[in-house]
Coordinates of C-alpha atoms in Angstrom, one line a residue:
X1 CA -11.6 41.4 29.6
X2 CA -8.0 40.4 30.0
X3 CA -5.4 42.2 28.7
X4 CA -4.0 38.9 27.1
X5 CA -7.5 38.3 25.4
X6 CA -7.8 41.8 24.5
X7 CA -4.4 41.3 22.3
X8 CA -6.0 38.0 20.9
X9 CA -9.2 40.0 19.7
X10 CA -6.9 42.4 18.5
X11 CA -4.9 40.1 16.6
X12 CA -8.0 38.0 15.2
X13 CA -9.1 41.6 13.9
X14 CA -6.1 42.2 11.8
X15 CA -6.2 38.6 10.0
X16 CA -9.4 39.4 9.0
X17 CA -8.9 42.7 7.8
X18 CA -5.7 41.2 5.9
X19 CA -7.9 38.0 4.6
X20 CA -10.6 40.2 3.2
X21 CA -8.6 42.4 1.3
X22 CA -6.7 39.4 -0.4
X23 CA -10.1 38.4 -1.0
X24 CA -11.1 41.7 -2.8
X25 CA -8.5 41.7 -4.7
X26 CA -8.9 40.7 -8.4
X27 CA -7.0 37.5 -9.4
X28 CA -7.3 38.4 -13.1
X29 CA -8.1 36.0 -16.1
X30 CA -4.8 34.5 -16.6
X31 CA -4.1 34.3 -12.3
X32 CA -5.5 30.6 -12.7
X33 CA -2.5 29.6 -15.2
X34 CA -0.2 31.1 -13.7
X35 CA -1.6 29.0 -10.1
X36 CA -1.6 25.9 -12.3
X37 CA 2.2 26.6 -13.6
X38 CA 3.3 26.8 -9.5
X39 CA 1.0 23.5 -8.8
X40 CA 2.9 21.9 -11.9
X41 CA 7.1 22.8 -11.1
X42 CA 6.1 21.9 -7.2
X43 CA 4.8 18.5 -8.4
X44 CA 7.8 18.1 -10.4
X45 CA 9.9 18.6 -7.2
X46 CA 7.4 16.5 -5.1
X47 CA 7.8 13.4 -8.2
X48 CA 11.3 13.4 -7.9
X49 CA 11.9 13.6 -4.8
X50 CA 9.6 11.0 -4.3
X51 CA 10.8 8.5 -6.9
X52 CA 14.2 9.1 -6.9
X53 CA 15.4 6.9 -3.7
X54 CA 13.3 4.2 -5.5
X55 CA 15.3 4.2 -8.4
X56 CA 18.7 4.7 -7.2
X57 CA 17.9 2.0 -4.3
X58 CA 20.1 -0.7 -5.7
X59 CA 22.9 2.0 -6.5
X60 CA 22.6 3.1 -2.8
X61 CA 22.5 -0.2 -1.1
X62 CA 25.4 -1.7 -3.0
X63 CA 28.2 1.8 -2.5
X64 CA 27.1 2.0 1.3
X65 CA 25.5 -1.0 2.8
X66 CA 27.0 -3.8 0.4
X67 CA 30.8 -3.3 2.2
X68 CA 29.0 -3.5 5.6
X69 CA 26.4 -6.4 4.6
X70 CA 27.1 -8.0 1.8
X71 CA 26.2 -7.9 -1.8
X72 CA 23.2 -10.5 -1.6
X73 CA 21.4 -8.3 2.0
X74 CA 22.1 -4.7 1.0
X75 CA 18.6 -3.8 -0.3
X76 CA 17.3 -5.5 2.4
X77 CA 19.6 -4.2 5.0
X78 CA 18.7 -0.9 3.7
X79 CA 15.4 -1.1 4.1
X80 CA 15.6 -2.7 7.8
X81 CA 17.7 0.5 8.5
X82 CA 15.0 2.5 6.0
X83 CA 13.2 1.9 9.1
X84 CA 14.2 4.6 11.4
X85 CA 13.5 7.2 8.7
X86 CA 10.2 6.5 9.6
X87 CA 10.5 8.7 12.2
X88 CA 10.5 11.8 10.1
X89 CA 7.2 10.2 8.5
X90 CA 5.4 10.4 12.3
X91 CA 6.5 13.6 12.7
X92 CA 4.8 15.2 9.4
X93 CA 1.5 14.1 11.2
X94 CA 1.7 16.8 13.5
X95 CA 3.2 19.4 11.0
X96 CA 0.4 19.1 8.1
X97 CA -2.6 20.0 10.0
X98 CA -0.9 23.3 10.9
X99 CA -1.9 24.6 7.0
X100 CA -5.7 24.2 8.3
X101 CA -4.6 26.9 10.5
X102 CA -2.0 28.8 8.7
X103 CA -3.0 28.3 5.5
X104 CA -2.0 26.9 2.1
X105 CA 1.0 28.6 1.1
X106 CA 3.1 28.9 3.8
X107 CA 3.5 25.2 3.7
X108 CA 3.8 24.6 0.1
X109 CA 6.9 26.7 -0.5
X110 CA 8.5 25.3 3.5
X111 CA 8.1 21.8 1.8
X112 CA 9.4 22.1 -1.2
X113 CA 12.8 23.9 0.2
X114 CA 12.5 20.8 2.5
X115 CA 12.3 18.4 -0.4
X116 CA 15.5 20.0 -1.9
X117 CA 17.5 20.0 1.0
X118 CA 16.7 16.5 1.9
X119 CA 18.4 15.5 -1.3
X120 CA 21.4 17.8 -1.0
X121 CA 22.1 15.7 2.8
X122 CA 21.7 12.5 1.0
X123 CA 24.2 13.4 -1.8
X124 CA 26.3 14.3 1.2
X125 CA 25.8 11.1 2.9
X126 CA 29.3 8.7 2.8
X127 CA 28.1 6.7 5.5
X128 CA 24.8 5.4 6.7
X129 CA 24.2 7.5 9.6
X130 CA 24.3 10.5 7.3
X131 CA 22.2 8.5 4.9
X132 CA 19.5 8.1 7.3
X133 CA 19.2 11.7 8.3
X134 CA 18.5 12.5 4.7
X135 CA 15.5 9.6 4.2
X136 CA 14.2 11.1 7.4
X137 CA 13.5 14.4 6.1
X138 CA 12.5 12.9 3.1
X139 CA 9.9 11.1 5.1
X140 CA 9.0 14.0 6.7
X141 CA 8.4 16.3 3.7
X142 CA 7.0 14.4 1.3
X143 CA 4.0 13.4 2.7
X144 CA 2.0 16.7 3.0
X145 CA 1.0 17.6 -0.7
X146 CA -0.2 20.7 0.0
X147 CA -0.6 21.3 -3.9
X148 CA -2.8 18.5 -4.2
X149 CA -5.3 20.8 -1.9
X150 CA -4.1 24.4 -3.8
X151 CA -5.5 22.4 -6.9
X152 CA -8.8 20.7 -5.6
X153 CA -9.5 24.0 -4.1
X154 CA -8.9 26.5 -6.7
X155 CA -10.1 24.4 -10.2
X156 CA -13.7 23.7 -11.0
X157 CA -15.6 20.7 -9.7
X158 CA -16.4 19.0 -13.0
X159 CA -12.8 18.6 -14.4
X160 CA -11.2 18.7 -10.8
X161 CA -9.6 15.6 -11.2
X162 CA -9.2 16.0 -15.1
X163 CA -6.7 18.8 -14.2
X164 CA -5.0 17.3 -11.3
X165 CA -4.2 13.9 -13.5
X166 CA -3.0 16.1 -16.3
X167 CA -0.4 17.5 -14.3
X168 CA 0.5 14.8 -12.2
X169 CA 1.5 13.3 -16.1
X170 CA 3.3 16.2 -17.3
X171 CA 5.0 16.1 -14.0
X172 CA 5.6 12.5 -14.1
X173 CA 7.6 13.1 -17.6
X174 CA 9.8 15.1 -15.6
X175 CA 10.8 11.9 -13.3
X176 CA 12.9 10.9 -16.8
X177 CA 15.5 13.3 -15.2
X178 CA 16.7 10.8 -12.8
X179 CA 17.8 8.1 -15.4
X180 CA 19.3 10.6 -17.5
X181 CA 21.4 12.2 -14.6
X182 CA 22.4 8.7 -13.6
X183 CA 23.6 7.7 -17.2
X184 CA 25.4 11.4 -17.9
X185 CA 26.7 11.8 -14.2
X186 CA 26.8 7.9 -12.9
X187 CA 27.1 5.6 -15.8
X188 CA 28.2 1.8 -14.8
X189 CA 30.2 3.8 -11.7
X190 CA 27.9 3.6 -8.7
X191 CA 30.2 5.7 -6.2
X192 CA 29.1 8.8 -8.4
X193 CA 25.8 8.9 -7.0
X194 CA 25.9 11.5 -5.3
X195 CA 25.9 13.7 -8.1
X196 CA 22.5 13.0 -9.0
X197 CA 21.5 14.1 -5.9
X198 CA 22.9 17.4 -5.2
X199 CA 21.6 18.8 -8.8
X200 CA 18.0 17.3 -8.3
X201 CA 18.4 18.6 -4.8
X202 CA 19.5 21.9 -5.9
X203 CA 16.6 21.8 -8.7
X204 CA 14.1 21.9 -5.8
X205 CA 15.4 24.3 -4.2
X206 CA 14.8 27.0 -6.9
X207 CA 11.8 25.6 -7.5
X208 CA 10.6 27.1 -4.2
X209 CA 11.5 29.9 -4.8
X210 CA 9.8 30.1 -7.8
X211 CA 7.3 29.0 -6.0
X212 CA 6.9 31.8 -3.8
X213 CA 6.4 34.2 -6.1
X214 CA 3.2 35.6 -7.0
X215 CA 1.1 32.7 -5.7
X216 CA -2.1 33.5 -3.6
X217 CA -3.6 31.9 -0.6
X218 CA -6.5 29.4 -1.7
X219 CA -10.4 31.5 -1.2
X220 CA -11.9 28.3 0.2
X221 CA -9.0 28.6 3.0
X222 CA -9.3 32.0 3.6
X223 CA -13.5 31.9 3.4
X224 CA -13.2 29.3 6.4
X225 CA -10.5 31.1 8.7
X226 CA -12.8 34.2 8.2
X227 CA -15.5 32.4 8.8
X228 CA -13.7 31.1 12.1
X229 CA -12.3 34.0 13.2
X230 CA -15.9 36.1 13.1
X231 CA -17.2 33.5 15.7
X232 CA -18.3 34.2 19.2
X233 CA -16.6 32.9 22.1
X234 CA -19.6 31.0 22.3
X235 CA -20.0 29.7 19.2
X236 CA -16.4 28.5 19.4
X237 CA -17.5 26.5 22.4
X238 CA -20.2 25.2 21.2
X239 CA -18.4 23.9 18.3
X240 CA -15.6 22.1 20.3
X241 CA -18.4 20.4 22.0
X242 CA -19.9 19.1 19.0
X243 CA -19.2 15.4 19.0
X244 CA -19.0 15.3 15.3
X245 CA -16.1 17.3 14.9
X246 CA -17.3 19.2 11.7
X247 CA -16.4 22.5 13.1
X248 CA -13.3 22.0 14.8
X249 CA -10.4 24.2 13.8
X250 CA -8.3 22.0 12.8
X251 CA -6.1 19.6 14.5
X252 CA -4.8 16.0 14.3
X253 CA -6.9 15.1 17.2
X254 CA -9.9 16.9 16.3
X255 CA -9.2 14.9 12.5
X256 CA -9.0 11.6 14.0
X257 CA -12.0 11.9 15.8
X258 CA -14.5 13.3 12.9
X259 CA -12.5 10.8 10.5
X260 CA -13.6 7.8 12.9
X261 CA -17.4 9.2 13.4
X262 CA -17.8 10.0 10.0
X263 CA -19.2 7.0 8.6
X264 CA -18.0 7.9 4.9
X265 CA -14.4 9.5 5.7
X266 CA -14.0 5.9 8.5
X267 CA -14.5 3.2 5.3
X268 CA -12.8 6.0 3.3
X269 CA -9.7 5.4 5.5
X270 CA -9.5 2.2 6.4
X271 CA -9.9 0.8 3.3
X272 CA -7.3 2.9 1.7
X273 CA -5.0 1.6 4.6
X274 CA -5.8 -1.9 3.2
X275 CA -4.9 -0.9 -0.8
X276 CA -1.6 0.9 0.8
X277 CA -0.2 -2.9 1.1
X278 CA 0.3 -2.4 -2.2
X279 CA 2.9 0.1 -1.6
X280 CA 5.2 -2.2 -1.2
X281 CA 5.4 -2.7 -5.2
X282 CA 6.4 1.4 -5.4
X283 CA 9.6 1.0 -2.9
X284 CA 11.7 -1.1 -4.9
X285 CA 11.0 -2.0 -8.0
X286 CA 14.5 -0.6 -9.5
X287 CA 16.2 -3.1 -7.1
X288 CA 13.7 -6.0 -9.1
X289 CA 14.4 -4.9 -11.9
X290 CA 18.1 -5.2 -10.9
X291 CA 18.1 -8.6 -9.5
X292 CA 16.6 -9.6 -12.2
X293 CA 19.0 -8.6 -14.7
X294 CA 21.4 -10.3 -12.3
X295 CA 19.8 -13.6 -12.0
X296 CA 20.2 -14.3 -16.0
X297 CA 23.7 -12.7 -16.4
X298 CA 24.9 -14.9 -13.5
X299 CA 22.8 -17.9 -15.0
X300 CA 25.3 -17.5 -18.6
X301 CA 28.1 -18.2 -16.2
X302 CA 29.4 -14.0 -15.1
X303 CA 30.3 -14.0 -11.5
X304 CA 28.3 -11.9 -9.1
X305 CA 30.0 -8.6 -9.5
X306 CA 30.8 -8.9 -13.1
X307 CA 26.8 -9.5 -13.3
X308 CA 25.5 -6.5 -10.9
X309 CA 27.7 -4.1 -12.8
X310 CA 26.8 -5.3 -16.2
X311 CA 22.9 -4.9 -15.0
X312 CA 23.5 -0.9 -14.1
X313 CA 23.0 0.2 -17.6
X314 CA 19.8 -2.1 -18.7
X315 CA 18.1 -1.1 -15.4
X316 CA 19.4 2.6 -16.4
X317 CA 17.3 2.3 -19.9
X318 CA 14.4 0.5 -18.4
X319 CA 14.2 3.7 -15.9
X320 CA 13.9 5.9 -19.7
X321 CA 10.5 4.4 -19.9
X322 CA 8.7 4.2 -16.5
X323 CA 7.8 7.8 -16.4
X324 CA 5.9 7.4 -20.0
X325 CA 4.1 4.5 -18.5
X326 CA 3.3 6.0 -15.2
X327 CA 2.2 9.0 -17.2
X328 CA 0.0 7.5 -19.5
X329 CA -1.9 5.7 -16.5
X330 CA -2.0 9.0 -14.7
X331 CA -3.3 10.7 -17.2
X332 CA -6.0 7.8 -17.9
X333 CA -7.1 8.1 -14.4
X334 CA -7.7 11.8 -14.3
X335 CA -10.3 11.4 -17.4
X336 CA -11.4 7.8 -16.0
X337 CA -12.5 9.7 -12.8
X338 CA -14.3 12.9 -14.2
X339 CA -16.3 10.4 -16.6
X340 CA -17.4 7.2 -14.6
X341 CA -17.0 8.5 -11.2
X342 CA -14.3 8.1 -8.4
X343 CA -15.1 4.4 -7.2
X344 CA -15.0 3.2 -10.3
X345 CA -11.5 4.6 -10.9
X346 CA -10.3 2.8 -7.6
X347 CA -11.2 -0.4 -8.9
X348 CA -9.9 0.1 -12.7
X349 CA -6.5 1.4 -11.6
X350 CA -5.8 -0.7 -8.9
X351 CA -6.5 -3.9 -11.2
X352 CA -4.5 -2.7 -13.9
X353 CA -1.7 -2.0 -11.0
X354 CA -1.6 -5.5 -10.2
X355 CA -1.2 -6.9 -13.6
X356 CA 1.4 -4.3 -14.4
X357 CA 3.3 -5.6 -11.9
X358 CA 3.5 -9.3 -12.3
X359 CA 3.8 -9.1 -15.7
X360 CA 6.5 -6.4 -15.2
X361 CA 8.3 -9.1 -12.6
X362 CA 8.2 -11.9 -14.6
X363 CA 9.6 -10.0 -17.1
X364 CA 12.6 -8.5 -15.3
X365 CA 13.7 -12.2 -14.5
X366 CA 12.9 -13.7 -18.0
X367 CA 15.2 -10.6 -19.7
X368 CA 12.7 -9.0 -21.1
X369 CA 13.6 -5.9 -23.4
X370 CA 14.6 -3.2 -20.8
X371 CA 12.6 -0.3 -22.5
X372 CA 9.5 -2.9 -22.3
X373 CA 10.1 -3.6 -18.5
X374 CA 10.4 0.1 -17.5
X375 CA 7.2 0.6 -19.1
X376 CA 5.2 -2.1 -17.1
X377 CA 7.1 -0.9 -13.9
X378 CA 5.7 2.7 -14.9
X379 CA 1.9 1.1 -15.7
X380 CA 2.2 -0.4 -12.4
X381 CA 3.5 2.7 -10.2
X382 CA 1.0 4.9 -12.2
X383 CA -1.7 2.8 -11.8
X384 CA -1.8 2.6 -8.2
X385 CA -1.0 6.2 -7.2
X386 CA -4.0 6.4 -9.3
X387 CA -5.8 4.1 -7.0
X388 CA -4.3 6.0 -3.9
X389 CA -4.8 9.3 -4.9
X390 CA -8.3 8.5 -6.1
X391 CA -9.5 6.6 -2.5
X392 CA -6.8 8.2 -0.2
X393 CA -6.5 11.7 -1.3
X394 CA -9.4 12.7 -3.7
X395 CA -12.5 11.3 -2.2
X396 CA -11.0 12.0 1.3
X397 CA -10.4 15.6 0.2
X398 CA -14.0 16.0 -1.2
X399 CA -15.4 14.0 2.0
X400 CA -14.0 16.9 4.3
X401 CA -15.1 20.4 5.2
X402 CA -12.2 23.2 4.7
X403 CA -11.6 23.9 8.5
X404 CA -9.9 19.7 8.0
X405 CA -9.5 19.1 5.3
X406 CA -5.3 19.3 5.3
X407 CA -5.6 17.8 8.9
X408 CA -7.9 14.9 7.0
X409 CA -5.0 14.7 4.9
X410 CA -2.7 14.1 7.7
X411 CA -5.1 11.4 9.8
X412 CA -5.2 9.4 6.2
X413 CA -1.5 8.2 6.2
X414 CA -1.8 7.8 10.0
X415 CA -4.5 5.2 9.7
X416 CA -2.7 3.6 7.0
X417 CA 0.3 3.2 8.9
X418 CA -1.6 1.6 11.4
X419 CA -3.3 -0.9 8.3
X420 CA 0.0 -1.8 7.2
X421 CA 2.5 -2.1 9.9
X422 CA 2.2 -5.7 10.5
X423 CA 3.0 -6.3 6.7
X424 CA 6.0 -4.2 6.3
X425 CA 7.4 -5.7 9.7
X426 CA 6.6 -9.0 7.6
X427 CA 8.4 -7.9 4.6
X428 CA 11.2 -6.8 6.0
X429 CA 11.7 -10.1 7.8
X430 CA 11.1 -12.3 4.8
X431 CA 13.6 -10.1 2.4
X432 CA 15.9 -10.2 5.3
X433 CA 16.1 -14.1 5.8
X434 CA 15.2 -15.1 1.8
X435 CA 17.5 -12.4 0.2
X436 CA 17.3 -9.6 -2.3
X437 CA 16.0 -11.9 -5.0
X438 CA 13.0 -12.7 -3.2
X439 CA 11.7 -8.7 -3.1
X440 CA 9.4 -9.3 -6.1
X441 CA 7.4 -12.6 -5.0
X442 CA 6.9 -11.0 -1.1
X443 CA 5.9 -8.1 -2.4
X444 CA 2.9 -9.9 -4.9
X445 CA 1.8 -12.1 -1.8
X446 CA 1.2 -9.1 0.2
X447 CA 0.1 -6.3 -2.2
X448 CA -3.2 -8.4 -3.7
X449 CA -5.1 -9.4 -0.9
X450 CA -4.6 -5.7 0.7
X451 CA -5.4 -4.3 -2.4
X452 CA -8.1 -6.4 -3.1
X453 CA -9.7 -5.9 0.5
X454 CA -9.2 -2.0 0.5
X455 CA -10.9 -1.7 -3.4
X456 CA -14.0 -3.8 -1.9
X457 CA -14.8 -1.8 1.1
X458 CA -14.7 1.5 -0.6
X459 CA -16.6 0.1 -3.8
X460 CA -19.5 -1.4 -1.2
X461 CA -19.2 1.0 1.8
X462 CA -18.3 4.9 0.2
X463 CA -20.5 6.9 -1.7
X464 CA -19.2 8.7 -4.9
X465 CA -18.1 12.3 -4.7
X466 CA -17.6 13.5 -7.7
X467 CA -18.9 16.8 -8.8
X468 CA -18.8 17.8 -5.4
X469 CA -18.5 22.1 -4.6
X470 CA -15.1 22.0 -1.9
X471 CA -17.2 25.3 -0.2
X472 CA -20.1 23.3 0.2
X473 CA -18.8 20.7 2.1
X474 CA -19.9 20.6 6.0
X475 CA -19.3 17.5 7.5
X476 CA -22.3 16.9 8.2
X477 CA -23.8 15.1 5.4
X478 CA -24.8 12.1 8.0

């Protein structure tokens, strides 16, 4: 034996030595509360983080890429330029597997320090190359939700996704932070922020930290890894030849390939790439909300500016309201789920997504009370996270043995990336040509027939998973 295989044994010995103990070791009655506290502050930091360039979009655009491109093309110009931040979005495809190998933790306290940061080079961002930087690592943190795996893999089976929608709607409260900020640190002045950045950005940061205290890798995790690490030379072989990749350690490759063979996780995720048209209604609904405030103060006779400043505060109290709504379908979806089963949760929440949102649009450009028009937007947003989380994270999650189940997680957005490129290169152009008053309508004639495609394959072509034991899944259910 080599000397450098000899270290490698070596090495392999101590992690298992160092994963049993941790296994040994009691976690105590009130260890699970004290997991589900963590789970809950990192969601908070994941919600806002995730939310907050959608509602600040039309605040952004106008202080940066309005005196470059004009008040009429600044969303739109920002999200032609929103485009190279994608980069950070490919490059998160490769990172996330890594916690199939690593494990859990590691990555859930690295993200959320990455979450805050990102927000703190944003609210240091005076020009658009700094900008971009920010939304990059934005795209490149926010993808991963490890806690969504801490959670599926530490609660029990039968009120898995009871708990997780819970949280997600306490969490989702917390996105009321943003409007606030913006009306006690903005107001009707848009070159202030930045503020409302650097404290939410700050705000994540100590979350982390927070974070990292006390917190204990998941048993499903280290079960595998031991599991993994016990294996002969041989049996590790044999398991990189098997063409079904339910063994592999790991691995975005390893992922795509049992994803694609896998005849449940393949309808799994490409018909969640299909319903991800509808993301298109999450990006920019603030901005909709804005031009349509615009549209009937400029229709009484105000000029163009008059009527984008007077519009701040309305879309500022409509923003009060869209975490209530997005809570309240989150919440809905959790119990939805846990009762009727997980395909029939894709199909209720992404219907009620879709009429959230027209109704919500027509609204915004009929001058609807504000509060009332947050709500909707929040229904809509809510609803089809629901949707998502249900078909793309969820059932993928309880599709997938431990040893991939974060790489799974990795392939999912990859696919849909793949699903959904050709409409937000359509998009994009359209907005660009039309205007920012045409965000709303593009985004309705793309985000129903994706939707409607993506609900219909996994309604006719998945099988339900709920109640399913995380441990007990091979991969080889086929």
């Amino acid at each position: 034996m080599s000397i450098k295989i000899q270290r490698q044994k070596e090495k392999e010995l101590k992690e298992i030595q160092k994963l049993e103990r941790e296994l040994a070791r009691p976690r105590g009655n009130t260890y699970l509360w004290y997991l589900l506290f963590v789970i809950t502050i990192v969601y908070i930091a994941d919600e806002i983080t995730s939310t907050i360039g959608n509602q600040m979009s039309s605040v952004i655009a106008q202080n940066l890429f309005a005196p470059v491109f004009g008040t009429e093309f600044a969303v739109a110009r920002m999200g032609a330029f929103g485009a190279f931040a994608l980069i950070g979005t490919f490059g998160s495809f490769l990172y996330k597997p890594l916690s199939d190998k690593y494990g859990r933790k590691p990555f859930l306290i690295i993200n959320t320090i990455g979450m805050g940061a990102a927000m703190i080079v944003i609210s240091l961002s005076y020009s658009i190359p700094v900008y971009i930087l920010g939304a990059t690592m934005v795209s490149f943190f926010i993808p991963h939700d490890v806690q969504m795996l801490y959670l599926m893999e530490s609660v029990p089976a039968k009120r898995r996704v009871t708990i997780y929608a819970v949280i997600k709607a306490i969490t989702t409260l917390f996105v009321i932070l943003i409007p606030m900020l913006r009306n006690l640190l903005m107001g009707s002045d848009i070159s202030r922020w930045h503020n409302v950045y650097m404290v939410l950005g700050l705000f994540a940061v100590v979350i982390a930290f927070i974070a990292a205290v006390g917190i204990r890798e998941t048993e499903p995790f280290m079960r595998r890894r031991i599991a993994y690490l016990k294996q002969s030379d041989e049996e590790r072989k044999n398991a990189k030849e098997d063409k079904s990749g339910a063994d592999a350690n790991g691995g975005l490759g390893a992922a795509f390939r049992y994803g694609m063979r896998n005849k449940q996780l393949r309808w799994l995720l490409i018909g969640g790439g299909f319903a991800m048209w509808g993301s298109l209604m999450t990006t920019n609904y603030e901005a909709v909300m804005s031009q349509g405030y615009m549209t009937g103060f400029m229709a009484s006779g105000m000029e163009m500016e008059a009527a984008r400043v007077a519009a701040v505060p309305r879309v500022t109290s409509a923003l009060m309201l869209f975490p209530v709504g997005q809570a309240l379908l989150t919440a809905i979806q959790g119990f939805v789920s846990d009762r009727f089963g997980r395909k029939q949760t894709v199909a209720v929440m992404g219907g009620t997504a879709l009429l959230c949102y027209v109704t919500f649009f027509m609204g915004a450009n009929a001058g609807w009370n504000p509060y009332l028009i947050g709500f909707l937007s929040g229904c809509a947003i809510g609803a089809y996270w629901g949707c998502m989380d249900t078909c793309g994270g969820i059932m993928c999650t309880e599709s997938t043995p431990t040893n991939l189940r974060a790489s799974i997680m990795s392939v999912q957005p990859l696919v849909a990336a793949v699903c959904t490129v050709f409409v937000g290169v359509l998009s994009a152009i359209l907005t660009n040509i039309m205007g920012d008053a045409y965000l709303g309508p593009v985004n309705m004639i793309i985000a129903v027939p994706g939707m409607l495609i993506g609900i219909l394959m996994i309604l006719f072509k998945v099988r339900e998973t709920k109640g399913i034991d995380l441990n007990c899944v091979t991969g080889r259910e086929e």
